Amino acid sequence: MNRIRSLALPIAVTLTAGALSALAAGTAQAADVNVARNGGFESGLANWSCTGGTGASVSSPVYAGSGALKATPAGQDNARCSQTVTVKPNSTYTLSTQVQGSYVYLGATGTGTQDVSTWTPGSGSGWQKLSTTFTTGPSTTQVTVYTHGWYGQPAYVVDEFSVFGPDGGGGTDPGPSVPGAPAGAAVSGQSANALTLSWNAVGSATGYYVYQDGVRVKTVTGAASTQITGLAASTSYSFQVSAYNAAGEGPKSAPVTGTTTGTNPGPGPGPAVPKHALTGYWQNFNNGATVQRISDVSAQYDIIAVSFADATTTPGAITFNLDSAGLGGYTVAQFKADIAAKKAAGTSVILSIGGEKGTITVNDPASANNLANSAYALMQEYGFTGIDIDLENGLNPTYMTQALRSLSSKAGSSLVITMAPQTIDMQSTQGGYFKTALNIKDILTVVNMQYYNSGSMNGCDGKVYSQGSVDFLTALACIQLEGGLDPSQVGIGVPASPSGAGSGYVSPTVVGNALDCLTRGTNCGSFKPSKTYPGLRGAMTWSTNWDAKAGSAWSNSVGPKVHGLP
């Protein structure tokens, strides 16, 4: 967003007799200008001086643009930041700024008449405008304007600092211009699936955009280099870089080509998912359930979905950050070793994307490519054998299909793809989730719909069923089974305990009855499907941690039931 550098507001003006004479003589009166420099702090602390090193340029919070001033009082230092502006004698100036914090001051000294100041007690949050005026003396050509906090108070933040009045001849703040093209782009650090791209820093840049084969794939701040991951082995890629700041994006650099090395070992083929499988979500956080390491997860689970991947600033791209502190010092090395051990024992450990607070969006070719590349890179790094799609804000079937097919082409036939839609997402084959599942039916492992936090829904017979019953599980599963999914691609997702969800918990006995009803035609409620589906994949739960908290009652009951299906 471009920062506004001048105001075009109607101004009431009282003309003196001399001014009237000048106008009568045909002399035009110049418009007021902002005589402050770098009032938006887009150029760091250029033109500003802060006492005792108390000030710093920050990128958040900001009122507008990409920079602001943050200053912290310390001891007897009230964190005063100032600059000297060039003014015109016998003239009136309006001094204003946006502030955030407690006890923030704004003022001017050396005016030649009466120095001024104003302040706000503030509240510590939200932006507030401070404004005052001063008049210069008959021989005043320079005035010091300032802002400061107060002793013993927290840091304060200032943005959009301006001094509007007649041009004193010292020039005005032109604002940032669009940065030039980065020079010196080069590729290094070649591996089978990654390349390191570097370039010369551009002085006026806030950050950089990286383009791969003409598609923007990454935004970089704070550095003039980045690693591009998720690439195919023995493949050449073309890269360009552009710089941007508050004025906009500049031209791209000259293209540079990099080629990945030959053999890409990848994550290795994953274990085969059994005909009937139990899936459990593992929590990478502590919310009151039992804190587990991957090695602690019950052997009843055939698929462990690590929850959750994290979004990045690159659209569609994901990363993973192990919550080592929250999990009692669980190290990344131990985490990777535990995944490898589960894999050797025949368990698939996959990475779940989304969850209640997930913000990953895939809605164009670039973001689809970013998801596939970043997911594959994480599979290689951690040993995941697949991914789970649990986006609760909906998905675009066209581009999610593109992303999953691209990932499949990289990872091979042992890739595990699971999905965990809400009940509303699977009511119709025209829904985004259902369309995606059908689009990738040839590479899809299982859809474990969440039969909880739902309310009442239609079954495949057109009747309405309430959650928490065997009929709800069977009549809604029937929609998927009759809507085009193979029975091996349908699983029943339920909470492991009443604490695992807001509503919809059913006892393991009810889950077992639903599995019997769908696969054998026995133990049904009022709804009985017109045929049986002995190939039904199995069941899923949120979560292995809540299961452990409840003494593993869910997995110890439902696990043997699933593994004993026909």
XYZ file of C-alpha atoms in Angstrom:
566
model
C 0.000 0.000 0.000
C 1.376 3.406 -0.941
C 1.832 5.784 1.948
C 0.097 9.198 1.631
C 2.727 11.914 1.851
C 0.581 15.073 1.496
C -2.895 16.125 2.575
C -5.564 17.607 0.341
C -7.960 18.820 3.029
C -9.958 22.069 2.860
C -8.194 24.705 4.983
C -9.795 27.849 6.368
C -7.386 30.741 5.830
C -7.514 34.278 7.235
C -5.706 36.666 4.899
C -3.703 39.591 6.259
C -3.745 42.936 4.545
C -0.316 42.195 3.085
C -1.519 38.876 1.730
C -4.552 40.531 0.160
C -2.262 43.032 -1.495
C -0.085 40.218 -2.805
C -3.074 38.429 -4.244
C -4.323 41.631 -5.763
C -0.941 42.002 -7.432
C -1.351 38.527 -8.926
C 1.093 36.676 -6.621
C 0.069 33.047 -5.875
C 0.349 31.728 -2.308
C 2.231 28.384 -1.957
C 0.422 25.413 -0.435
C 1.546 24.032 2.925
C 4.050 21.177 2.829
C 5.304 18.578 5.284
C 8.733 19.833 6.349
C 9.455 16.751 8.491
C 11.696 14.073 6.996
C 11.053 10.315 7.229
C 7.894 10.880 9.254
C 6.635 7.426 8.306
C 9.887 5.754 9.475
C 10.079 3.834 6.199
C 13.825 4.555 6.190
C 14.453 3.375 9.721
C 15.576 6.202 12.039
C 17.108 8.344 9.279
C 16.786 12.099 10.181
C 15.863 11.188 13.788
C 17.889 11.210 16.993
C 16.787 9.318 20.118
C 18.326 9.797 23.558
C 20.384 6.993 25.011
C 19.749 4.629 22.117
C 16.176 4.197 23.321
C 14.563 4.268 19.850
C 14.272 1.601 17.190
C 12.564 1.150 13.845
C 9.925 -1.613 13.902
C 7.703 -3.282 11.326
C 4.890 -4.001 13.814
C 2.765 -2.392 15.036
C 2.480 0.252 12.314
C -0.271 2.748 11.567
C 0.481 2.760 7.828
C 3.225 1.610 5.501
C 5.914 -0.767 6.708
C 7.716 1.094 9.502
C 7.175 2.891 12.798
C 9.250 4.267 15.700
C 9.303 2.372 18.991
C 11.071 3.951 21.947
C 11.434 2.649 25.497
C 11.951 4.904 28.549
C 14.738 3.666 30.806
C 15.590 5.004 34.268
C 15.810 8.806 34.061
C 15.606 8.743 30.241
C 12.120 9.431 28.878
C 13.089 8.132 25.394
C 12.981 11.468 23.562
C 13.245 11.237 19.764
C 13.577 14.429 17.743
C 14.602 16.057 14.490
C 15.282 19.632 13.412
C 13.080 20.966 10.614
C 13.597 24.016 8.397
C 10.798 26.568 8.730
C 9.807 30.026 7.548
C 9.762 32.971 9.952
C 6.427 34.397 11.130
C 4.571 31.261 10.027
C 2.165 28.797 11.618
C 2.744 25.028 11.497
C 0.569 22.068 12.437
C 2.440 19.299 14.225
C 0.729 15.863 14.383
C 1.420 12.150 14.707
C -0.228 8.821 15.453
C 0.798 7.296 18.785
C 0.266 4.072 20.686
C 1.131 3.604 24.351
C 0.866 5.292 27.744
C 1.882 8.929 28.394
C 3.144 9.858 24.925
C 4.224 13.472 24.314
C 4.468 15.585 21.151
C 6.034 19.032 21.007
C 8.297 21.669 19.473
C 11.126 23.803 20.913
C 13.086 26.755 19.549
C 10.015 28.233 17.867
C 11.058 31.833 18.596
C 7.678 32.465 20.185
C 6.012 30.034 22.564
C 7.179 26.410 22.616
C 4.306 23.908 22.600
C 3.582 20.355 23.679
C 0.645 18.007 24.054
C 0.279 14.498 25.459
C -2.078 11.626 26.006
C -2.271 9.249 28.969
C -3.164 6.575 26.428
C -4.227 3.054 27.243
C -1.351 0.992 25.915
C -3.300 -0.279 22.893
C -4.819 1.238 19.787
C -3.671 4.266 17.804
C -4.463 7.846 18.842
C -3.730 11.085 17.019
C -1.829 13.871 18.795
C -1.794 17.337 17.243
C -0.773 20.891 18.142
C 0.269 24.111 16.379
C 3.136 26.552 16.784
C 4.092 29.899 15.284
C 7.665 30.811 14.418
C 9.363 34.035 15.434
C 10.497 36.813 13.054
C 13.984 35.314 12.664
C 13.328 31.612 13.282
C 14.444 29.296 10.475
C 14.802 26.014 12.371
C 12.647 24.304 14.995
C 13.201 21.045 16.879
C 10.166 18.767 16.954
C 10.026 15.767 19.254
C 8.116 12.964 20.854
C 8.837 11.170 24.105
C 7.380 8.842 26.702
C 7.429 9.078 30.469
C 9.612 7.702 33.246
C 8.818 4.170 34.361
C 6.286 3.662 31.568
C 6.424 0.942 28.865
C 7.574 1.508 25.309
C 5.541 3.766 23.052
C 5.110 3.688 19.265
C 4.880 6.623 16.828
C 3.977 6.708 13.126
C 2.928 9.251 10.459
C 4.784 12.208 12.010
C 4.181 15.458 10.099
C 4.884 19.208 10.367
C 2.645 21.032 7.863
C 3.194 24.683 7.036
C 5.012 27.018 4.614
C 8.111 25.597 2.917
C 11.128 26.946 4.740
C 13.495 26.020 1.930
C 14.832 22.866 3.543
C 13.058 20.566 1.128
C 10.272 18.125 1.844
C 10.077 14.414 2.479
C 9.644 12.862 -0.975
C 8.607 9.477 0.393
C 10.044 6.216 -0.832
C 10.461 5.458 -4.492
C 10.067 2.021 -6.043
C 13.339 0.109 -5.479
C 15.528 -0.960 -8.352
C 16.142 -4.495 -9.578
C 18.408 -6.610 -7.334
C 21.782 -7.377 -8.873
C 24.114 -10.313 -8.389
C 21.528 -13.108 -8.289
C 23.300 -16.452 -7.918
C 22.487 -20.074 -7.088
C 24.481 -22.198 -4.647
C 23.964 -25.011 -2.128
C 22.655 -27.476 -4.680
C 21.113 -30.700 -3.398
C 18.686 -33.207 -4.849
C 15.633 -31.289 -3.674
C 16.811 -27.748 -2.825
C 18.742 -24.757 -4.143
C 19.992 -21.649 -2.316
C 19.337 -18.347 -4.067
C 21.197 -15.142 -3.110
C 21.342 -11.576 -4.443
C 22.749 -8.135 -3.605
C 20.676 -6.195 -1.075
C 18.759 -3.141 -2.309
C 19.071 -0.237 0.133
C 15.500 1.052 -0.076
C 13.851 -2.388 -0.017
C 11.505 -3.590 2.702
C 11.628 -7.149 1.368
C 11.957 -9.287 -1.732
C 9.758 -11.493 -3.929
C 11.256 -14.673 -5.381
C 9.967 -16.021 -8.702
C 10.489 -19.624 -9.821
C 9.912 -20.228 -13.518
C 7.880 -17.021 -13.657
C 5.651 -17.798 -10.650
C 6.058 -15.968 -7.348
C 6.883 -18.642 -4.757
C 8.312 -16.809 -1.768
C 8.481 -13.526 0.144
C 11.766 -12.827 1.954
C 12.435 -10.181 4.618
C 15.523 -9.490 6.670
C 17.949 -11.247 4.327
C 19.188 -11.262 0.735
C 19.119 -15.031 0.330
C 16.736 -17.949 0.752
C 16.545 -21.694 0.236
C 14.041 -23.049 -2.280
C 12.947 -26.561 -1.239
C 10.684 -29.273 -2.579
C 12.382 -29.378 -5.984
C 12.777 -32.398 -8.225
C 16.158 -34.069 -8.658
C 18.290 -33.429 -11.769
C 16.052 -30.539 -12.825
C 16.882 -26.986 -13.925
C 14.915 -24.019 -12.565
C 14.940 -20.344 -13.496
C 14.758 -17.722 -10.718
C 14.246 -13.967 -10.547
C 14.064 -11.597 -7.584
C 12.311 -8.258 -7.173
C 12.500 -5.768 -4.295
C 9.532 -3.968 -2.770
C 8.794 -1.209 -0.262
C 5.859 1.038 0.638
C 5.907 2.566 -2.857
C 5.459 -0.806 -4.565
C 7.352 -3.610 -6.281
C 10.362 -2.847 -8.426
C 11.573 -4.601 -11.591
C 12.764 -8.204 -11.504
C 16.421 -9.150 -11.570
C 18.024 -10.833 -14.541
C 17.110 -14.553 -14.603
C 19.511 -17.030 -13.037
C 19.354 -20.792 -13.547
C 20.110 -23.501 -11.004
C 20.066 -27.296 -11.373
C 19.443 -29.779 -8.579
C 21.764 -32.736 -8.131
C 21.061 -36.295 -9.269
C 19.803 -38.853 -6.820
C 16.977 -37.752 -4.567
C 16.567 -40.324 -1.816
C 13.250 -38.813 -0.718
C 11.536 -39.984 2.436
C 11.645 -43.594 1.242
C 8.603 -45.741 0.564
C 6.150 -45.789 3.425
C 4.574 -48.884 4.936
C 1.406 -50.156 3.309
C -1.770 -49.071 5.078
C -3.643 -52.223 6.188
C -7.021 -53.134 4.698
C -8.728 -52.002 7.897
C -6.950 -49.145 9.653
C -7.222 -47.095 12.833
C -6.229 -43.431 12.521
C -5.376 -41.135 15.419
C -4.379 -37.476 15.547
C -1.315 -36.676 17.657
C -1.195 -33.238 19.288
C 1.887 -31.070 18.844
C 0.718 -28.942 21.774
C -0.471 -29.304 25.362
C -4.149 -28.520 25.936
C -4.765 -30.625 29.012
C -4.704 -34.008 27.319
C -1.858 -36.422 28.008
C 1.404 -35.101 26.561
C 2.853 -37.787 24.302
C 5.869 -38.460 22.187
C 5.285 -40.326 18.957
C 6.830 -43.384 20.599
C 4.097 -43.240 23.282
C 1.233 -43.634 20.800
C -0.566 -46.973 21.092
C 0.407 -49.669 18.592
C -3.316 -50.025 17.794
C -3.011 -46.977 15.523
C -2.073 -47.710 11.909
C -1.977 -44.048 10.843
C -0.759 -41.236 13.122
C -1.622 -37.739 11.883
C 0.740 -35.153 13.396
C -1.287 -32.029 14.172
C -0.615 -29.546 12.701
C 1.471 -28.027 9.928
C 1.962 -24.253 10.154
C 1.204 -21.650 7.511
C 3.971 -19.441 6.113
C 3.990 -16.028 4.459
C 4.109 -17.773 1.074
C 0.556 -18.570 -0.113
C -0.150 -22.310 0.117
C 3.242 -23.196 1.585
C 3.515 -24.982 4.933
C 6.166 -25.675 7.536
C 6.319 -27.611 10.793
C 7.522 -26.413 14.191
C 7.815 -29.005 16.944
C 6.577 -27.573 20.261
C 9.576 -28.905 22.169
C 8.943 -26.776 25.256
C 5.234 -27.605 25.457
C 5.996 -31.305 25.027
C 8.450 -31.491 27.910
C 11.709 -31.052 26.001
C 10.902 -33.370 23.090
C 13.736 -32.717 20.638
C 13.523 -32.675 16.866
C 16.095 -35.471 16.709
C 13.998 -37.666 19.028
C 10.863 -36.799 17.057
C 12.463 -37.889 13.778
C 13.830 -41.071 15.354
C 10.392 -41.941 16.746
C 8.809 -41.463 13.320
C 11.415 -43.757 11.782
C 10.745 -46.388 14.454
C 6.976 -46.258 13.895
C 7.561 -46.499 10.172
C 9.753 -49.573 10.652
C 6.958 -51.112 12.736
C 4.475 -50.627 9.887
C 2.757 -47.425 11.080
C 2.268 -44.474 8.737
C 3.072 -41.102 10.320
C 1.637 -38.257 8.273
C 1.387 -34.468 8.654
C -2.049 -32.881 9.086
C -2.730 -29.554 7.390
C -5.355 -27.271 8.871
C -7.277 -27.893 12.068
C -9.625 -25.470 13.776
C -7.166 -22.567 13.489
C -5.493 -23.561 10.223
C -5.157 -20.709 7.727
C -3.643 -22.402 4.683
C -5.369 -21.398 1.440
C -4.811 -23.032 -1.950
C -6.724 -21.130 -4.604
C -4.462 -20.711 -7.642
C -1.708 -22.600 -9.505
C 1.096 -20.901 -7.548
C -0.291 -21.761 -4.097
C -1.023 -25.340 -5.243
C 2.591 -25.669 -6.349
C 3.772 -24.163 -3.057
C 1.764 -26.679 -1.023
C 3.086 -29.646 -2.994
C 6.715 -28.473 -2.841
C 6.693 -27.581 0.854
C 4.810 -30.754 1.880
C 7.286 -32.919 0.007
C 10.222 -31.078 1.591
C 8.769 -31.775 5.056
C 8.285 -35.438 4.162
C 11.953 -35.602 3.265
C 13.067 -33.739 6.379
C 10.992 -35.563 9.006
C 10.140 -38.882 7.372
C 6.387 -38.278 7.071
C 4.796 -40.722 4.626
C 1.865 -38.540 3.632
C -0.443 -35.683 4.519
C -3.902 -35.177 5.958
C -6.224 -32.416 4.721
C -8.195 -30.955 7.629
C -8.990 -27.455 6.368
C -12.100 -26.345 8.220
C -12.472 -23.112 6.244
C -13.262 -24.975 3.016
C -11.098 -25.734 0.020
C -10.943 -25.144 -3.706
C -11.300 -28.555 -5.378
C -9.552 -27.492 -8.594
C -6.317 -26.327 -6.997
C -6.291 -28.754 -4.068
C -6.537 -31.550 -6.633
C -3.612 -29.993 -8.510
C -1.552 -29.789 -5.299
C -2.228 -33.381 -4.246
C -1.519 -34.813 -7.694
C 1.723 -32.850 -7.848
C 2.712 -34.199 -4.426
C 1.834 -37.726 -5.531
C 4.085 -37.411 -8.577
C 6.974 -36.459 -6.291
C 6.378 -38.965 -3.467
C 5.295 -42.033 -5.425
C 2.682 -44.712 -4.942
C 3.230 -45.214 -1.206
C 2.009 -41.674 -0.445
C -0.760 -41.656 2.176
C -3.476 -39.026 1.652
C -6.225 -38.740 4.244
C -8.961 -36.155 4.666
C -11.015 -35.103 7.694
C -13.957 -33.028 6.456
C -16.803 -31.859 8.653
C -20.202 -33.492 8.134
C -21.540 -30.495 6.204
C -18.661 -30.857 3.716
C -19.779 -34.353 2.657
C -23.533 -33.874 2.325
C -23.293 -33.438 -1.452
C -20.914 -34.542 -4.181
C -20.916 -30.893 -5.323
C -19.122 -29.759 -2.161
C -15.450 -28.841 -2.367
C -14.256 -31.690 -0.142
C -16.384 -34.325 -1.854
C -15.295 -33.107 -5.304
C -11.642 -33.214 -4.273
C -11.995 -36.730 -2.865
C -13.573 -37.956 -6.092
C -10.982 -36.102 -8.208
C -8.129 -37.975 -6.494
C -9.916 -41.262 -5.951
C -7.046 -43.176 -7.565
C -4.495 -41.848 -5.013
C -6.749 -41.209 -1.968
C -6.256 -43.402 1.103
C -9.243 -42.581 3.318
C -11.776 -39.875 4.200
C -12.329 -39.870 7.971
C -15.293 -37.526 8.259
C -15.706 -35.821 11.649
C -19.011 -37.064 13.081
C -18.885 -34.486 15.901
C -19.330 -30.760 16.591
C -22.011 -31.084 13.946
C -25.664 -31.061 14.982
C -28.295 -32.891 12.943
C -27.654 -33.850 9.314
C -29.368 -35.643 6.451
C -28.617 -39.324 5.892
C -28.504 -41.033 2.523
C -32.207 -41.929 2.911
C -33.198 -38.248 3.143
C -34.075 -38.457 6.831
C -32.537 -36.210 9.449
C -30.359 -37.841 12.120
C -28.913 -36.349 15.310
C -25.257 -36.763 16.209
C -24.328 -39.099 19.010
C -26.178 -42.154 17.672
C -25.368 -45.235 15.619
C -27.830 -44.023 12.950
C -25.913 -40.753 12.583
C -22.689 -42.674 11.881
C -24.171 -45.183 9.460
C -26.632 -42.992 7.531
C -24.008 -40.298 6.903
C -21.313 -42.808 5.949
C -23.797 -44.158 3.435
C -23.724 -40.809 1.567
C -20.017 -41.230 0.885
C -20.308 -44.939 0.090
C -23.104 -44.358 -2.407
C -21.654 -41.066 -3.688
C -18.667 -42.593 -5.415
C -16.007 -43.358 -2.827
C -14.728 -46.895 -2.487
C -15.521 -48.514 0.912
C -11.763 -48.654 1.554
C -11.784 -44.837 1.411
C -14.398 -44.312 4.125
C -13.670 -44.137 7.858
C -15.683 -43.040 10.898
C -14.164 -40.125 12.821
C -15.207 -39.615 16.465
C -13.758 -38.083 19.669
C -11.758 -40.393 21.922
C -13.468 -39.001 25.023
C -16.072 -36.346 25.935
C -13.160 -33.911 26.427
C -12.000 -34.368 22.838
C -14.818 -32.337 21.251
C -17.574 -29.920 22.100
C -20.277 -32.435 21.158
C -20.812 -35.721 19.360
C -18.961 -38.146 21.610
C -20.216 -41.733 21.401
C -18.973 -44.711 23.360
C -16.618 -47.218 21.709
C -19.547 -49.670 21.750
C -21.585 -47.383 19.478
C -18.609 -47.082 17.097
C -18.341 -50.879 17.045
C -22.063 -51.212 16.310
C -21.764 -48.766 13.392
C -18.833 -50.725 11.969
C -20.830 -53.955 12.282
C -23.867 -52.370 10.630
C -21.895 -51.082 7.636
C -19.710 -54.153 7.086
C -21.986 -57.011 8.236
C -25.511 -55.594 8.404
C -25.779 -56.311 12.156
C -26.208 -54.127 15.268
C -27.863 -51.364 13.215
C -30.230 -48.790 14.665
C -33.348 -47.625 12.848
C -31.300 -47.045 9.682
C -30.060 -50.135 7.875
C -28.136 -49.743 4.596
C -29.445 -51.539 1.544
C -26.190 -53.449 1.281
C -23.035 -54.086 3.284
C -19.565 -52.676 2.732
C -17.066 -55.243 4.098
C -14.126 -53.262 2.660
C -14.805 -50.251 4.926
C -11.426 -48.793 5.942
C -12.053 -48.287 9.648
C -12.207 -45.464 12.194
C -10.414 -42.313 13.313
C -10.245 -40.375 16.575
C -9.312 -37.006 17.933
C -6.924 -37.595 19.545
C -4.340 -40.143 20.652
C -3.639 -37.760 23.550
C -7.273 -37.640 24.737
C -7.389 -41.411 24.269
C -4.370 -41.786 26.549
C -5.926 -39.368 29.058
C -8.933 -41.718 29.261
C -6.749 -44.791 29.810
C -6.659 -45.776 26.091
C -10.223 -47.062 26.403
C -11.068 -45.967 22.852
C -8.114 -47.564 21.040
C -8.239 -50.701 23.179
C -11.871 -51.233 22.166
C -12.173 -49.802 18.641
C -8.716 -50.929 17.496
C -9.392 -54.674 17.776
C -12.856 -54.100 16.325
C -11.397 -52.406 13.227
C -8.660 -54.970 12.785
C -11.216 -57.759 13.048
C -13.494 -56.465 10.289
C -14.143 -58.866 7.406
